[in-house]
Amino acid sequence: MKKTFCTLLSLGLVAVLALSGCGKTDKGSDDKKSSEETTSVAAEKNETKSATLGKVEGNVYTNAYAGFGCKLDDSWMMQSAEQLQELPSAIKDSLDGTQIGELAKDIPQIVDMMAQSTTTGSAVNVVYTQLSESDRKFYESLSEEDVIDGLLQNKDMLIESYGASGIEVKSMEKTTMDFLGEQHSVCKTVGSAQGVEVYIVQLLNYRLSGEYGITVTFTSQSEAEITEMMNSFYKV
């Protein structure tokens, strides 16, 4: 199950780029990062503000760009900066031959944080996806609910990719859940892997001031634990 959870990192965020009919973004992006300090990721030549990466101190993650942080107990293990650097390529390799895999080839991504429970195998991650200027303008016109609706228009593409990762999807739907003390529209997927039920909840924020959108993905065998993970996040 651990390998399966790691593979699920960016299925949803890649598919959502198909909303705009683009599937392409501006060139450039260094996937390397330091988890010890906030680093400038990108700055447009126009008025777009720079995006900054989050930072990890022990089991506390803080991301000023996204406006949130989280604190996890000692049963959780944060991935190192070196491990995070390897994930985008590993994810794209795992999706080779799928429609989302084709889209992902030209989309710069950065895995900013990934933590996994050493007791249950549950995982949470934060992934940056670079957006072109036209993509950003497109998302500015959408509500959070619109983004999830558009994501679900690509349900077949998502299900194909989950299948490539060993996940048999039973249901995929838009719902609302509490995050940062507010109700948010999310994409909730229920599936099974190796005979075990799996729950995946994704929040997408593609209206940030920089040229990167952010997807937060929670994966667990328990709905209750997903709620606990979401409650570990707070505004910063």
mmCIF file of C-alpha atoms in Angstrom:
data_model
loop_
_atom_site.group_PDB
_atom_site.id
_atom_site.type_symbol
_atom_site.label_atom_id
_atom_site.label_comp_id
_atom_site.label_asym_id
_atom_site.label_seq_id
_atom_site.Cartn_x
_atom_site.Cartn_y
_atom_site.Cartn_z
ATOM 1 C CA MET A 1 0.000 0.000 0.000
ATOM 2 C CA LYS A 2 2.849 2.401 0.738
ATOM 3 C CA LYS A 3 3.995 2.402 -2.891
ATOM 4 C CA THR A 4 0.422 2.945 -4.062
ATOM 5 C CA PHE A 5 -0.040 5.978 -1.800
ATOM 6 C CA CYS A 6 3.157 7.549 -3.101
ATOM 7 C CA THR A 7 2.062 7.033 -6.698
ATOM 8 C CA LEU A 8 -1.201 8.928 -6.147
ATOM 9 C CA LEU A 9 0.503 12.265 -5.528
ATOM 10 C CA SER A 10 -0.517 14.244 -8.582
ATOM 11 C CA LEU A 11 -3.198 12.395 -10.526
ATOM 12 C CA GLY A 12 -5.851 15.024 -9.887
ATOM 13 C CA LEU A 13 -3.762 18.130 -10.343
ATOM 14 C CA VAL A 14 -2.545 17.034 -13.770
ATOM 15 C CA ALA A 15 -6.067 16.245 -14.945
ATOM 16 C CA VAL A 16 -7.398 19.594 -13.834
ATOM 17 C CA LEU A 17 -5.124 21.360 -16.326
ATOM 18 C CA ALA A 18 -7.246 19.841 -19.087
ATOM 19 C CA LEU A 19 -10.026 22.167 -17.920
ATOM 20 C CA SER A 20 -8.599 24.988 -19.967
ATOM 21 C CA GLY A 21 -8.026 22.787 -22.983
ATOM 22 C CA CYS A 22 -4.378 23.717 -22.822
ATOM 23 C CA GLY A 23 -2.420 20.920 -21.209
ATOM 24 C CA LYS A 24 0.665 23.035 -21.792
ATOM 25 C CA THR A 25 2.459 25.588 -19.679
ATOM 26 C CA ASP A 26 5.382 27.924 -20.040
ATOM 27 C CA LYS A 27 8.768 26.269 -20.111
ATOM 28 C CA GLY A 28 11.055 26.180 -17.168
ATOM 29 C CA SER A 29 11.092 25.044 -13.565
ATOM 30 C CA ASP A 30 13.776 23.647 -11.332
ATOM 31 C CA ASP A 31 12.324 20.782 -9.331
ATOM 32 C CA LYS A 32 15.082 21.041 -6.770
ATOM 33 C CA LYS A 33 14.213 22.638 -3.437
ATOM 34 C CA SER A 34 15.377 23.005 0.112
ATOM 35 C CA SER A 35 12.964 21.974 2.841
ATOM 36 C CA GLU A 36 14.910 23.989 5.397
ATOM 37 C CA GLU A 37 14.061 27.449 4.139
ATOM 38 C CA THR A 38 11.582 29.300 1.977
ATOM 39 C CA THR A 39 12.961 29.752 -1.531
ATOM 40 C CA SER A 40 11.825 31.839 -4.442
ATOM 41 C CA VAL A 41 10.314 29.575 -7.074
ATOM 42 C CA ALA A 42 9.282 31.859 -9.897
ATOM 43 C CA ALA A 43 8.456 35.437 -10.805
ATOM 44 C CA GLU A 44 6.769 36.600 -13.993
ATOM 45 C CA LYS A 45 8.156 39.559 -15.899
ATOM 46 C CA ASN A 46 4.778 41.215 -15.493
ATOM 47 C CA GLU A 47 2.894 41.946 -12.273
ATOM 48 C CA THR A 48 2.600 38.356 -11.111
ATOM 49 C CA LYS A 49 4.005 37.949 -7.626
ATOM 50 C CA SER A 50 6.696 35.392 -6.913
ATOM 51 C CA ALA A 51 5.742 32.044 -5.431
ATOM 52 C CA THR A 52 7.612 30.666 -2.450
ATOM 53 C CA LEU A 53 8.045 27.119 -1.307
ATOM 54 C CA GLY A 54 7.092 25.939 2.141
ATOM 55 C CA LYS A 55 9.462 24.945 4.903
ATOM 56 C CA VAL A 56 9.654 21.952 7.201
ATOM 57 C CA GLU A 57 10.915 22.050 10.760
ATOM 58 C CA GLY A 58 10.588 18.688 12.444
ATOM 59 C CA ASN A 59 6.999 17.623 11.826
ATOM 60 C CA VAL A 60 5.723 21.164 11.266
ATOM 61 C CA TYR A 61 5.124 22.377 7.713
ATOM 62 C CA THR A 62 4.536 26.071 6.945
ATOM 63 C CA ASN A 63 3.630 27.514 3.549
ATOM 64 C CA ALA A 64 3.147 31.295 3.423
ATOM 65 C CA TYR A 65 2.384 31.215 -0.329
ATOM 66 C CA ALA A 66 -0.543 28.825 0.135
ATOM 67 C CA GLY A 67 -1.525 30.465 3.419
ATOM 68 C CA PHE A 68 -1.504 27.344 5.554
ATOM 69 C CA GLY A 69 0.598 25.092 7.726
ATOM 70 C CA CYS A 70 0.189 21.799 9.536
ATOM 71 C CA LYS A 71 1.571 20.057 12.598
ATOM 72 C CA LEU A 72 1.779 16.273 12.691
ATOM 73 C CA ASP A 73 2.648 14.028 15.625
ATOM 74 C CA ASP A 74 5.716 11.800 15.906
ATOM 75 C CA SER A 75 3.988 8.864 14.195
ATOM 76 C CA TRP A 76 4.354 10.761 10.901
ATOM 77 C CA MET A 77 7.468 10.903 8.740
ATOM 78 C CA MET A 78 8.222 13.872 6.516
ATOM 79 C CA GLN A 79 9.973 13.132 3.233
ATOM 80 C CA SER A 80 13.387 14.735 2.865
ATOM 81 C CA ALA A 81 14.248 17.370 0.262
ATOM 82 C CA GLU A 82 16.184 14.755 -1.704
ATOM 83 C CA GLN A 83 13.213 12.367 -1.733
ATOM 84 C CA LEU A 84 10.865 15.152 -2.841
ATOM 85 C CA GLN A 85 13.117 15.983 -5.785
ATOM 86 C CA GLU A 86 12.767 12.455 -7.153
ATOM 87 C CA LEU A 87 8.970 12.233 -6.912
ATOM 88 C CA PRO A 88 7.818 14.260 -9.974
ATOM 89 C CA SER A 89 9.827 12.072 -12.357
ATOM 90 C CA ALA A 90 8.729 8.898 -10.572
ATOM 91 C CA ILE A 91 5.079 9.959 -10.784
ATOM 92 C CA LYS A 92 5.302 10.756 -14.491
ATOM 93 C CA ASP A 93 7.007 7.406 -15.131
ATOM 94 C CA SER A 94 4.188 5.600 -13.300
ATOM 95 C CA LEU A 95 1.625 7.346 -15.530
ATOM 96 C CA ASP A 96 3.414 6.548 -18.791
ATOM 97 C CA GLY A 97 0.972 5.410 -21.460
ATOM 98 C CA THR A 98 -2.055 7.140 -19.893
ATOM 99 C CA GLN A 99 -3.756 10.325 -21.082
ATOM 100 C CA ILE A 100 -2.747 12.150 -17.915
ATOM 101 C CA GLY A 101 0.785 10.870 -18.367
ATOM 102 C CA GLU A 102 0.923 12.563 -21.770
ATOM 103 C CA LEU A 103 -0.327 15.837 -20.286
ATOM 104 C CA ALA A 104 2.160 15.625 -17.433
ATOM 105 C CA LYS A 105 5.226 15.434 -19.663
ATOM 106 C CA ASP A 106 5.307 19.179 -20.332
ATOM 107 C CA ILE A 107 3.902 20.417 -17.011
ATOM 108 C CA PRO A 108 6.531 21.538 -14.471
ATOM 109 C CA GLN A 109 5.663 20.288 -10.996
ATOM 110 C CA ILE A 110 7.230 20.555 -7.552
ATOM 111 C CA VAL A 111 6.349 18.290 -4.658
ATOM 112 C CA ASP A 112 6.665 20.730 -1.764
ATOM 113 C CA MET A 113 5.727 18.416 1.084
ATOM 114 C CA MET A 114 4.858 14.788 1.626
ATOM 115 C CA ALA A 115 4.236 13.132 4.968
ATOM 116 C CA GLN A 116 3.253 9.541 5.654
ATOM 117 C CA SER A 117 1.978 7.834 8.785
ATOM 118 C CA THR A 118 4.319 5.086 9.940
ATOM 119 C CA THR A 119 1.416 3.300 11.640
ATOM 120 C CA THR A 120 -1.422 3.431 9.084
ATOM 121 C CA GLY A 121 0.289 4.305 5.776
ATOM 122 C CA SER A 122 -1.944 7.350 5.288
ATOM 123 C CA ALA A 123 -0.334 10.203 3.384
ATOM 124 C CA VAL A 124 -0.700 13.921 2.727
ATOM 125 C CA ASN A 125 1.148 15.960 0.135
ATOM 126 C CA VAL A 126 1.303 19.456 -1.327
ATOM 127 C CA VAL A 127 2.189 19.804 -5.010
ATOM 128 C CA TYR A 128 2.874 22.941 -7.080
ATOM 129 C CA THR A 129 1.902 22.999 -10.757
ATOM 130 C CA GLN A 130 3.166 25.775 -13.013
ATOM 131 C CA LEU A 131 0.462 27.629 -14.929
ATOM 132 C CA SER A 132 0.855 29.695 -18.059
ATOM 133 C CA GLU A 133 -0.524 33.217 -18.165
ATOM 134 C CA SER A 134 -3.549 32.019 -20.138
ATOM 135 C CA ASP A 135 -4.152 29.234 -17.593
ATOM 136 C CA ARG A 136 -4.060 31.730 -14.724
ATOM 137 C CA LYS A 137 -6.546 34.031 -16.435
ATOM 138 C CA PHE A 138 -8.815 31.065 -17.057
ATOM 139 C CA TYR A 139 -8.809 29.968 -13.416
ATOM 140 C CA GLU A 140 -9.444 33.524 -12.213
ATOM 141 C CA SER A 141 -12.906 33.234 -13.763
ATOM 142 C CA LEU A 142 -13.725 30.013 -11.905
ATOM 143 C CA SER A 143 -14.972 29.365 -8.402
ATOM 144 C CA GLU A 144 -13.553 26.545 -6.309
ATOM 145 C CA GLU A 145 -16.680 24.554 -7.083
ATOM 146 C CA ASP A 146 -16.242 25.204 -10.827
ATOM 147 C CA VAL A 147 -12.728 23.771 -10.682
ATOM 148 C CA ILE A 148 -13.942 20.528 -9.101
ATOM 149 C CA ASP A 149 -16.786 20.316 -11.651
ATOM 150 C CA GLY A 150 -14.245 20.677 -14.443
ATOM 151 C CA LEU A 151 -11.994 18.081 -12.863
ATOM 152 C CA LEU A 152 -14.866 15.600 -12.797
ATOM 153 C CA GLN A 153 -15.511 16.200 -16.495
ATOM 154 C CA ASN A 154 -12.217 14.347 -16.908
ATOM 155 C CA LYS A 155 -13.328 11.471 -14.679
ATOM 156 C CA ASP A 156 -12.553 8.800 -17.282
ATOM 157 C CA MET A 157 -9.015 10.121 -17.614
ATOM 158 C CA LEU A 158 -8.567 10.040 -13.854
ATOM 159 C CA ILE A 159 -9.983 6.546 -13.490
ATOM 160 C CA GLU A 160 -7.594 5.298 -16.181
ATOM 161 C CA SER A 161 -4.644 6.749 -14.280
ATOM 162 C CA TYR A 162 -5.760 5.374 -10.946
ATOM 163 C CA GLY A 163 -6.024 1.979 -12.634
ATOM 164 C CA ALA A 164 -2.434 2.291 -13.834
ATOM 165 C CA SER A 165 -1.483 2.836 -10.184
ATOM 166 C CA GLY A 166 -3.333 -0.233 -8.978
ATOM 167 C CA ILE A 167 -6.444 1.590 -7.756
ATOM 168 C CA GLU A 168 -9.891 0.399 -8.819
ATOM 169 C CA VAL A 169 -12.193 3.410 -8.511
ATOM 170 C CA LYS A 170 -15.627 2.774 -6.989
ATOM 171 C CA SER A 171 -16.834 6.382 -6.851
ATOM 172 C CA MET A 172 -15.581 9.881 -7.576
ATOM 173 C CA GLU A 173 -17.620 12.922 -6.622
ATOM 174 C CA LYS A 174 -17.657 16.560 -5.596
ATOM 175 C CA THR A 175 -18.444 17.191 -1.953
ATOM 176 C CA THR A 176 -17.683 19.760 0.745
ATOM 177 C CA MET A 177 -15.368 19.270 3.704
ATOM 178 C CA ASP A 178 -13.975 21.474 6.447
ATOM 179 C CA PHE A 179 -10.449 22.753 5.845
ATOM 180 C CA LEU A 180 -8.810 25.677 7.649
ATOM 181 C CA GLY A 181 -12.060 26.270 9.506
ATOM 182 C CA GLU A 182 -14.098 26.767 6.324
ATOM 183 C CA GLN A 183 -16.163 24.597 3.988
ATOM 184 C CA HIS A 184 -14.352 23.834 0.732
ATOM 185 C CA SER A 185 -15.333 21.994 -2.421
ATOM 186 C CA VAL A 186 -13.187 18.887 -2.813
ATOM 187 C CA CYS A 187 -12.893 15.878 -5.072
ATOM 188 C CA LYS A 188 -13.473 12.680 -3.083
ATOM 189 C CA THR A 189 -12.523 9.331 -4.581
ATOM 190 C CA VAL A 190 -13.225 5.927 -3.072
ATOM 191 C CA GLY A 191 -11.445 2.912 -4.480
ATOM 192 C CA SER A 192 -9.708 -0.313 -3.596
ATOM 193 C CA ALA A 193 -6.102 -1.419 -3.876
ATOM 194 C CA GLN A 194 -4.884 -4.922 -3.150
ATOM 195 C CA GLY A 195 -8.279 -5.653 -1.626
ATOM 196 C CA VAL A 196 -8.131 -2.685 0.756
ATOM 197 C CA GLU A 197 -10.505 0.301 0.577
ATOM 198 C CA VAL A 198 -8.780 3.619 -0.135
ATOM 199 C CA TYR A 199 -10.086 7.170 0.305
ATOM 200 C CA ILE A 200 -8.560 10.117 -1.559
ATOM 201 C CA VAL A 201 -9.537 13.754 -0.992
ATOM 202 C CA GLN A 202 -8.091 16.579 -3.109
ATOM 203 C CA LEU A 203 -8.281 20.341 -2.657
ATOM 204 C CA LEU A 204 -7.185 22.567 -5.524
ATOM 205 C CA ASN A 205 -6.219 26.221 -5.345
ATOM 206 C CA TYR A 206 -5.389 27.657 -8.763
ATOM 207 C CA ARG A 207 -6.146 31.295 -7.963
ATOM 208 C CA LEU A 208 -3.003 32.186 -6.020
ATOM 209 C CA SER A 209 -1.038 35.339 -6.843
ATOM 210 C CA GLY A 210 1.977 33.531 -8.281
ATOM 211 C CA GLU A 211 2.324 31.388 -11.395
ATOM 212 C CA TYR A 212 1.852 28.138 -9.504
ATOM 213 C CA GLY A 213 -1.364 26.423 -8.502
ATOM 214 C CA ILE A 214 -1.435 24.124 -5.497
ATOM 215 C CA THR A 215 -3.095 20.759 -4.925
ATOM 216 C CA VAL A 216 -3.339 19.153 -1.495
ATOM 217 C CA THR A 217 -4.043 15.409 -1.520
ATOM 218 C CA PHE A 218 -5.042 13.277 1.462
ATOM 219 C CA THR A 219 -4.972 9.480 1.125
ATOM 220 C CA SER A 220 -6.018 6.932 3.739
ATOM 221 C CA GLN A 221 -7.793 3.655 4.375
ATOM 222 C CA SER A 222 -10.047 5.545 6.805
ATOM 223 C CA GLU A 223 -12.379 8.497 6.208
ATOM 224 C CA ALA A 224 -12.003 9.446 9.863
ATOM 225 C CA GLU A 225 -8.227 9.707 9.498
ATOM 226 C CA ILE A 226 -8.593 11.946 6.451
ATOM 227 C CA THR A 227 -10.702 14.289 8.595
ATOM 228 C CA GLU A 228 -7.993 14.205 11.278
ATOM 229 C CA MET A 229 -5.327 15.033 8.690
ATOM 230 C CA MET A 230 -7.342 17.943 7.338
ATOM 231 C CA ASN A 231 -7.861 19.241 10.866
ATOM 232 C CA SER A 232 -4.088 19.288 11.408
ATOM 233 C CA PHE A 233 -3.867 22.198 8.929
ATOM 234 C CA TYR A 234 -4.242 25.811 10.036
ATOM 235 C CA LYS A 235 -4.089 29.261 8.443
ATOM 236 C CA VAL A 236 -0.832 31.213 8.437
#
